Tab-separated table of C-alpha atoms in Angstrom:
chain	number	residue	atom	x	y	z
B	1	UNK	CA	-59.383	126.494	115.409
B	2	UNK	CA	-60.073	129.874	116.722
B	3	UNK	CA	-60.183	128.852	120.703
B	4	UNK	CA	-57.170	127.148	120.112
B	5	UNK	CA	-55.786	130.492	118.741
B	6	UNK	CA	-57.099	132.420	121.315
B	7	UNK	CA	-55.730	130.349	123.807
B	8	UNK	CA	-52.074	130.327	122.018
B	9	UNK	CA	-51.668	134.099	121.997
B	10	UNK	CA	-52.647	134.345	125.682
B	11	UNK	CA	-50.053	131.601	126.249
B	12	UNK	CA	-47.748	134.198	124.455
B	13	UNK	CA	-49.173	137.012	126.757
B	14	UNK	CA	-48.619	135.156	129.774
B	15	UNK	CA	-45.429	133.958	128.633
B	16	UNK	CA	-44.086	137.664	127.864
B	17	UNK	CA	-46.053	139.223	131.399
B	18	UNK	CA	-43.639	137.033	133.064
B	19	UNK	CA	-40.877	137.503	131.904
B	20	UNK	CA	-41.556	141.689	132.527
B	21	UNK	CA	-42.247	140.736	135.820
B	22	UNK	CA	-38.619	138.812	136.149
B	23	UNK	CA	-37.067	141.606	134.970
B	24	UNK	CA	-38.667	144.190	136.984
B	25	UNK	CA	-37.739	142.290	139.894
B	26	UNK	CA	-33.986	142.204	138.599
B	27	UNK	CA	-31.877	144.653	139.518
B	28	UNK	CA	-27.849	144.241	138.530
B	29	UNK	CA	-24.752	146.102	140.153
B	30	UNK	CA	-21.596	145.969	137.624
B	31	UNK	CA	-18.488	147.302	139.736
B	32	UNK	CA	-15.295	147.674	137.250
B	33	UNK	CA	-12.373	149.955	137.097
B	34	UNK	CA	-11.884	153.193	136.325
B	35	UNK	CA	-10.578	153.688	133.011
B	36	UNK	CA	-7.165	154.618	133.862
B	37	UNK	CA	-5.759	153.008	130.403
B	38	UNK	CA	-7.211	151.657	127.275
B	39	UNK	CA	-7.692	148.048	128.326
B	40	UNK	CA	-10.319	149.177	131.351
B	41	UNK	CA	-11.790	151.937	128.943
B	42	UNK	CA	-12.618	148.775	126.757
B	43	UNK	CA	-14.062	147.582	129.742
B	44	UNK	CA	-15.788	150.456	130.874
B	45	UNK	CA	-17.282	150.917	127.152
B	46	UNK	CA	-18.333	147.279	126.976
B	47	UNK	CA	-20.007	147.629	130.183
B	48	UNK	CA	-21.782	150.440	129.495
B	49	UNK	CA	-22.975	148.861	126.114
B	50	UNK	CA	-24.190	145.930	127.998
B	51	UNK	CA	-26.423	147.696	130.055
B	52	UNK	CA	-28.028	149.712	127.053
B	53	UNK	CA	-28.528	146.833	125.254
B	54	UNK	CA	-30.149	144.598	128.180
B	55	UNK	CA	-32.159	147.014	129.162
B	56	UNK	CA	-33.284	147.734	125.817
B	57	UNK	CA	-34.016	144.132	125.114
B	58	UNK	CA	-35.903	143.613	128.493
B	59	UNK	CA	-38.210	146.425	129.769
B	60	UNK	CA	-38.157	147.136	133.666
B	61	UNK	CA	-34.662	145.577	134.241
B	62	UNK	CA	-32.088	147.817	136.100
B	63	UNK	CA	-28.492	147.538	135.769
B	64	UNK	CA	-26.240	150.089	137.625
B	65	UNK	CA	-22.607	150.259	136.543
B	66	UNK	CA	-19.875	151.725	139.257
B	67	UNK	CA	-16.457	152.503	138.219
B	68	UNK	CA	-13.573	153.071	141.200
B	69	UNK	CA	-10.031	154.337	141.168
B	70	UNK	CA	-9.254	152.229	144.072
B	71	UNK	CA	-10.397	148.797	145.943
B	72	UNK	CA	-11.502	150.944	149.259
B	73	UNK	CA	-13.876	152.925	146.741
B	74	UNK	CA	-15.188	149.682	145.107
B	75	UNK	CA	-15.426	147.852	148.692
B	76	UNK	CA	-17.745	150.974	149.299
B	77	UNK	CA	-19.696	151.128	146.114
B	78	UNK	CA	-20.663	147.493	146.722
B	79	UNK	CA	-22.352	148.505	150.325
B	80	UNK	CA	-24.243	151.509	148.487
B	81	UNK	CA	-25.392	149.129	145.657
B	82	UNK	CA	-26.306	146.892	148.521
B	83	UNK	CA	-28.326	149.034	150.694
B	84	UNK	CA	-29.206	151.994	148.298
B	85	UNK	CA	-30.085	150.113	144.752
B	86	UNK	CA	-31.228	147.247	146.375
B	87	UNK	CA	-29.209	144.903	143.982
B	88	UNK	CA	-29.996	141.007	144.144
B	89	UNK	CA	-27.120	140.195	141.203
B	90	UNK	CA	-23.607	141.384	141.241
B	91	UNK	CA	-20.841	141.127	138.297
B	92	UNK	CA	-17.661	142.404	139.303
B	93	UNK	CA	-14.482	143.251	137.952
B	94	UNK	CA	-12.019	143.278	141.392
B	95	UNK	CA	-9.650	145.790	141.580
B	96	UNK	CA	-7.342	144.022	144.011
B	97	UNK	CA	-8.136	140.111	144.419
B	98	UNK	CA	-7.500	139.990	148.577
B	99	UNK	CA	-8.728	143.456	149.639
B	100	UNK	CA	-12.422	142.407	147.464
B	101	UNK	CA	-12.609	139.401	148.892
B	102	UNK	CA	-14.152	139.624	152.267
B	103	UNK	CA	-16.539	142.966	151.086
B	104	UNK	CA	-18.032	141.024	147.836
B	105	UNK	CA	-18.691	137.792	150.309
B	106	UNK	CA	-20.904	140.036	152.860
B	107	UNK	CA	-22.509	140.886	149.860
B	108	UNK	CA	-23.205	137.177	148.490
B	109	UNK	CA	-24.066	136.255	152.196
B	110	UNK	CA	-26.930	138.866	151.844
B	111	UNK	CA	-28.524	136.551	148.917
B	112	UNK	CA	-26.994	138.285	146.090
B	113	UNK	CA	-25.803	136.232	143.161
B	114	UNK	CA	-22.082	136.999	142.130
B	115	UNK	CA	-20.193	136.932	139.074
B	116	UNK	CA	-16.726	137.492	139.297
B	117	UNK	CA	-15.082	138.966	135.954
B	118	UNK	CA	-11.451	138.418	135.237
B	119	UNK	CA	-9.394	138.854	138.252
B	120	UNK	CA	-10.464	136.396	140.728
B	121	UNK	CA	-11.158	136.487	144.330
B	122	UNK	CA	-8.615	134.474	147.092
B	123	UNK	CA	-11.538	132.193	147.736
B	124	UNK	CA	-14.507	130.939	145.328
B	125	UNK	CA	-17.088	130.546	148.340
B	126	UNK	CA	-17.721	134.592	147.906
B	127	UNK	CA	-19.093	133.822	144.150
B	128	UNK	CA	-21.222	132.057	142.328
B	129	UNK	CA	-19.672	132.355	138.919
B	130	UNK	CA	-15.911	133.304	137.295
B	131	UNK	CA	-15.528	134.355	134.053
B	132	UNK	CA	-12.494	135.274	132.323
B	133	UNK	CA	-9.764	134.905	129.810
B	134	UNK	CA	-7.542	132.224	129.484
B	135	UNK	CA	-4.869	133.743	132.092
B	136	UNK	CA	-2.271	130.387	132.040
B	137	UNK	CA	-2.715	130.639	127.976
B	138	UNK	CA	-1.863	135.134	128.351
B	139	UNK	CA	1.794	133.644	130.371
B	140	UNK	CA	2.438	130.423	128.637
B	141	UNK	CA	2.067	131.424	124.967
B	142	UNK	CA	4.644	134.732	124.882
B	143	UNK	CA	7.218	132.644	126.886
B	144	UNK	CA	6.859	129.283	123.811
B	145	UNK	CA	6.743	132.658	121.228
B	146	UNK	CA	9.741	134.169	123.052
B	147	UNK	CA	11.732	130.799	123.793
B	148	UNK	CA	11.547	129.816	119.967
B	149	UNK	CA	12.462	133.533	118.572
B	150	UNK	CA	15.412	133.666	120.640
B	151	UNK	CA	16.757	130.131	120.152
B	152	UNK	CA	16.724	129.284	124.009
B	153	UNK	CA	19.080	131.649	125.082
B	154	UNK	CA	19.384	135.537	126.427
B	155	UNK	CA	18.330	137.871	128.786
B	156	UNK	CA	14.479	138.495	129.757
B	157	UNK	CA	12.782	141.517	131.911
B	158	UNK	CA	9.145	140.777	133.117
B	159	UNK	CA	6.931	143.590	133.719
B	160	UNK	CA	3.793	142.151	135.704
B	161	UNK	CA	0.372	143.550	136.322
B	162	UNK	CA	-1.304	144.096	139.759
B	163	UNK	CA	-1.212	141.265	142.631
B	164	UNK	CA	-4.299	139.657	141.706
B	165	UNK	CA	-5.080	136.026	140.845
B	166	UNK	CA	-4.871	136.041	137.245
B	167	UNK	CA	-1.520	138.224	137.346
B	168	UNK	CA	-0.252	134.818	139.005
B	169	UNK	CA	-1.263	132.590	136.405
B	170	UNK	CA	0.302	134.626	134.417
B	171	UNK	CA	3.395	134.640	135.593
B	172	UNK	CA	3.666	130.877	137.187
B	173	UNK	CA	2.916	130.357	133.518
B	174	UNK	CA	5.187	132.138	132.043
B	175	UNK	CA	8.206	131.072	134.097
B	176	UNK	CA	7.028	127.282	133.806
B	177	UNK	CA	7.984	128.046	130.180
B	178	UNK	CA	11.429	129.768	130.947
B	179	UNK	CA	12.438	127.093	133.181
B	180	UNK	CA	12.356	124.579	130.735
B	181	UNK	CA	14.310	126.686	128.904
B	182	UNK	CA	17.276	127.045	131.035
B	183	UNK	CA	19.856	129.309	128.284
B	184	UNK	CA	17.092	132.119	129.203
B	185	UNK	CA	17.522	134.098	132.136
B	186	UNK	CA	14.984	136.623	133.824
B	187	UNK	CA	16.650	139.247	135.020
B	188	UNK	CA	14.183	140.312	137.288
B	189	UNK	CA	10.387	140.869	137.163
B	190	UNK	CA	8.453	144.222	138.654
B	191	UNK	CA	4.875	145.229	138.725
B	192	UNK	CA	4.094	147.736	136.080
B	193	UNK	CA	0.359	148.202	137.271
B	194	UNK	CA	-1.126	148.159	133.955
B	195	UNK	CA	-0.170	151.403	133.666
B	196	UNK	CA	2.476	152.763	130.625
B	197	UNK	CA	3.562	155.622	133.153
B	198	UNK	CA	4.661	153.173	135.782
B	199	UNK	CA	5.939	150.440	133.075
B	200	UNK	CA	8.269	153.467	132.063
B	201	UNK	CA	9.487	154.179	135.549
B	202	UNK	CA	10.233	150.082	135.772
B	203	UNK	CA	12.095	149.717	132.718
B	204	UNK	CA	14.359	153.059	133.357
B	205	UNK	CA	15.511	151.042	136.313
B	206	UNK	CA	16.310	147.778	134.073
B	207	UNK	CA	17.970	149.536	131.965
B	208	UNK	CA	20.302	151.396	134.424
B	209	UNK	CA	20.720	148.060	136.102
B	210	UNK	CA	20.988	145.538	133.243
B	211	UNK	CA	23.197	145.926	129.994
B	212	UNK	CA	22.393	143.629	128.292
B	213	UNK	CA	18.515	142.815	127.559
B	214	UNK	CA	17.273	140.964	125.005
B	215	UNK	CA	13.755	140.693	125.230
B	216	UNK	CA	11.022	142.022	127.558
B	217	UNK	CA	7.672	140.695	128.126
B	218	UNK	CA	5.422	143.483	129.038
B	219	UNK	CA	2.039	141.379	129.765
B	220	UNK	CA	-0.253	144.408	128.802
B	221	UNK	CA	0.086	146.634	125.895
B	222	UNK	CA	-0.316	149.838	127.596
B	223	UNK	CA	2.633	148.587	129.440
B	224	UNK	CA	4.598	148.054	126.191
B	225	UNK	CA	4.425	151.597	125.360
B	226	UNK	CA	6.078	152.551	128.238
B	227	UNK	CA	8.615	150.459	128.283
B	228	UNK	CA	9.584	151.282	124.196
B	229	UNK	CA	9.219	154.895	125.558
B	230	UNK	CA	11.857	153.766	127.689
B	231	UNK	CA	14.182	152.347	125.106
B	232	UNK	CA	13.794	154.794	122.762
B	233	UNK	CA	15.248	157.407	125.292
B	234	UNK	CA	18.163	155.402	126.481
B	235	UNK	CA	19.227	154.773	123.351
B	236	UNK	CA	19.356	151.218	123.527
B	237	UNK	CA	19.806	148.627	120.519
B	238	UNK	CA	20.633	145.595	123.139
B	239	UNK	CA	16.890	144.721	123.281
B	240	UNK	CA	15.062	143.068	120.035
B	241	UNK	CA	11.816	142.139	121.188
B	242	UNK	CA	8.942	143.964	123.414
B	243	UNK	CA	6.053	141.447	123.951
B	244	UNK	CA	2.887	142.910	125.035
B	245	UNK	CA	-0.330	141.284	125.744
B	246	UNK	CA	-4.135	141.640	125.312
B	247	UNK	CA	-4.426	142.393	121.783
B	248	UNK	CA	-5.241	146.592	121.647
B	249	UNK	CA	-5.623	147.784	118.618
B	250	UNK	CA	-2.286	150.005	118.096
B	251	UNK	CA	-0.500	146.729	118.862
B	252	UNK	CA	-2.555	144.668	116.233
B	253	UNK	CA	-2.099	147.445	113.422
B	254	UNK	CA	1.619	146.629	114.146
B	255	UNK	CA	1.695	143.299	113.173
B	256	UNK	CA	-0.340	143.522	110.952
B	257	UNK	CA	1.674	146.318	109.043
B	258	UNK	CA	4.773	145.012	110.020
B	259	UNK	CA	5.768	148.607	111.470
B	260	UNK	CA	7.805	147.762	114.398
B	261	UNK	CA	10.796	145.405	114.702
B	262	UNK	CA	9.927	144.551	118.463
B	263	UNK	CA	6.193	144.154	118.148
B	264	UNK	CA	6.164	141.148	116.293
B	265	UNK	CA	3.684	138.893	117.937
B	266	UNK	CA	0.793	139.231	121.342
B	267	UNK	CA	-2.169	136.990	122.268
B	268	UNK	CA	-5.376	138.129	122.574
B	269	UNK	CA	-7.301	138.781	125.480
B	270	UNK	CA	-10.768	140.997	125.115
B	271	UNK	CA	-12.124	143.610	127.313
B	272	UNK	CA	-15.525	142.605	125.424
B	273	UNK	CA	-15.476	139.207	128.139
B	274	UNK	CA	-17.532	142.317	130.326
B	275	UNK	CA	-19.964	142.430	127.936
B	276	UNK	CA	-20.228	138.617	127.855
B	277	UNK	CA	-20.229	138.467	131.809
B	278	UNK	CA	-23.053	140.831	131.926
B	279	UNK	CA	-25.227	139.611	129.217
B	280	UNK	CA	-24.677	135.681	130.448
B	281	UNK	CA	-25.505	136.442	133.893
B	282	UNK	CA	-28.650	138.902	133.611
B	283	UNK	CA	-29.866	136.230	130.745
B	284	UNK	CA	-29.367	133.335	133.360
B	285	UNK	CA	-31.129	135.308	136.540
B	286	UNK	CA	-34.081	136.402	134.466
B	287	UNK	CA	-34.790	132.290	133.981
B	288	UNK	CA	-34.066	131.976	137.509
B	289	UNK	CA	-30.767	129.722	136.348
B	290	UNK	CA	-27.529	129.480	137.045
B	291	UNK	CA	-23.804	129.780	135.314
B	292	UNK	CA	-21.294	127.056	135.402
B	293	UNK	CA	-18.928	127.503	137.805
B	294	UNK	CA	-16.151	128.663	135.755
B	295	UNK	CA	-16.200	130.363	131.945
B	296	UNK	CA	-12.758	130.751	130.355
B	297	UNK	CA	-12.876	132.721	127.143
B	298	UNK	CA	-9.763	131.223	125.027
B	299	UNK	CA	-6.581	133.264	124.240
B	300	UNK	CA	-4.832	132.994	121.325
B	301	UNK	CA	-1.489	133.916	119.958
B	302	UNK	CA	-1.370	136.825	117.138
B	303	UNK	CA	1.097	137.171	114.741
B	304	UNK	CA	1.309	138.506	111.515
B	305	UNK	CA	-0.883	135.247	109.640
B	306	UNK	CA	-3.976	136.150	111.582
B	307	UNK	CA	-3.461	139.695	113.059
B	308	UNK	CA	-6.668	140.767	110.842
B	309	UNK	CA	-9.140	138.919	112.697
B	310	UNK	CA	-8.152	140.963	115.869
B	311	UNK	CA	-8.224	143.801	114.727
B	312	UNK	CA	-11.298	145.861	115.557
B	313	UNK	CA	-10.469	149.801	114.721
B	314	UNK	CA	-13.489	150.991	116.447
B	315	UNK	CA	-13.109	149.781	119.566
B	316	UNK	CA	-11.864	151.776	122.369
B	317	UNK	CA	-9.210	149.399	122.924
């Protein structure tokens, strides 16, 4: 009984020797954004926590985290996690989907496994893994929300995000919606970057240009802000709904309290998927396995009913 103990715990040994030795031999570059508004602090801060955690829970792994203001600086960072850190596993967030694509493919064709986060790449042969939100659900669910609260008919402003890949399925989403719904016209539709300062800027110009807007869909929440900043100084009671996107925290409080006439409803879409991304992938490369092709974490539309359940005051976002 004894030997066979004996021979169990240096199983156990063995077992737990190797799987130092994996991580030791793991070494994990995470290239994200800068956090130039609250949805890529959330992803900055879920990053970060990521890499505490891991390397918490598994002694002698390394996981570097690189944040850039721009996709030349990121194209750059991944060389010096190439040839400085020596990474063998990348998880990055792209900046820009066609300016990443070609650097983040030398890198794979060095033998480094990639996980793309969120906004995908113009071709899948530079990864090995995508994970993201449910981008068609982030366009398709404000247009049904939008389509039913204003009875099929009225004027719409888009604000869009970046030109990336998921700002697309966005959008085709979106207007797949609107064009079934042919009493609603969009005006027109800009890029707001993300960014509330640059949403501002947009919707100053639809309102000098358009007078008569009914709705807006914003697809970020920083974005809303701006354009309600907007509103607010033009005066203007034309416009009865603002519809954001990604569930922050100021938006959910809204709903929740009821606040705001134009923030009625958004659909959720968590910076936390970084944490995921990390986690999944180090967790998969330490057993020597692989991820599945494609991970979409679901969206889902908030409104008033079930605006507790996203609604996480300490986060950053």
């Amino acid at each position: 009984m004894n030997s066979i103990t004996r021979v169990a715990g240096a199983g156990v040994l063995a077992m737990s020797a190797l799987s130092v030795q994996a991580a030791e031999k793991l070494v994990v570059g995470v290239a994200i954004p800068t956090a130039t508004h609250s949805f890529t602090s959330g992803i900055v801060w879920w990053a970060n926590k990521a890499k505490t955690d891991l390397e918490k829970a598994h002694p002698g792994l390394k996981i570097i985290v690189k944040t850039a203001a721009t996709a030349p600086e990121q194209a750059n960072q991944l060389q010096d996690m190439l040839t400085v850190n020596k990474i063998n596993t990348l998880v990055i967030f792209p900046i820009e989907s066609a300016s990443l694509t070609q650097p983040v493919a030398q890198v794979k064709n060095k033998g480094v496994y990639v996980t793309v986060v969120d906004r995908g790449l113009t071709t899948t042969d530079a990864q090995d893994a995508y994970i993201a939100g449910d981008n068609t659900a982030f366009g398709k669910l404000p247009a049904e929300y939008l389509a039913k609260t204003m009875n099929g008919k009225g004027n719409i402003v888009i604000l869009r995000g970046m030109p990336t890949t998921l700002d697309n399925e966005r959008y085709d989403a979106f207007t797949a919606v609107m064009k079934a719904n042919p009493g609603i016209k969009v005006l027109d539709a800009k890029y707001g970057n993300w960014n509330r300062d640059d949403a501002f800027k947009v919707m100053q110009d639809y309102l000098t240009r358009f007078k008569q807007i009914d709705a807006v869909w914003a697809a970020d929440d920083d974005m809303a802000i701006g354009v309600q900043k907007a509103i607010t100084q033009a005066k203007r009671t034309d416009i009865k709904q603002v519809f954001g996107g990604a569930g922050a925290k100021g938006a959910v409080k809204k709903i929740m309290d009821g606040s705001d006439p134009l923030i009625t409803a958004n659909v959720s879409y968590s910076p936390k998927f970084m944490y995921d991304a990390i986690k999944l992938t180090t967790e998969a490369r330490l057993k020597g396995a692989k991820l599945p092709a494609n991970t979409i974490i679901p969206s889902v539309l908030i409104t008033r009913e079930n605006a507790k359940q996203f609604y996480f005051p300490d986060s950053p976002f």
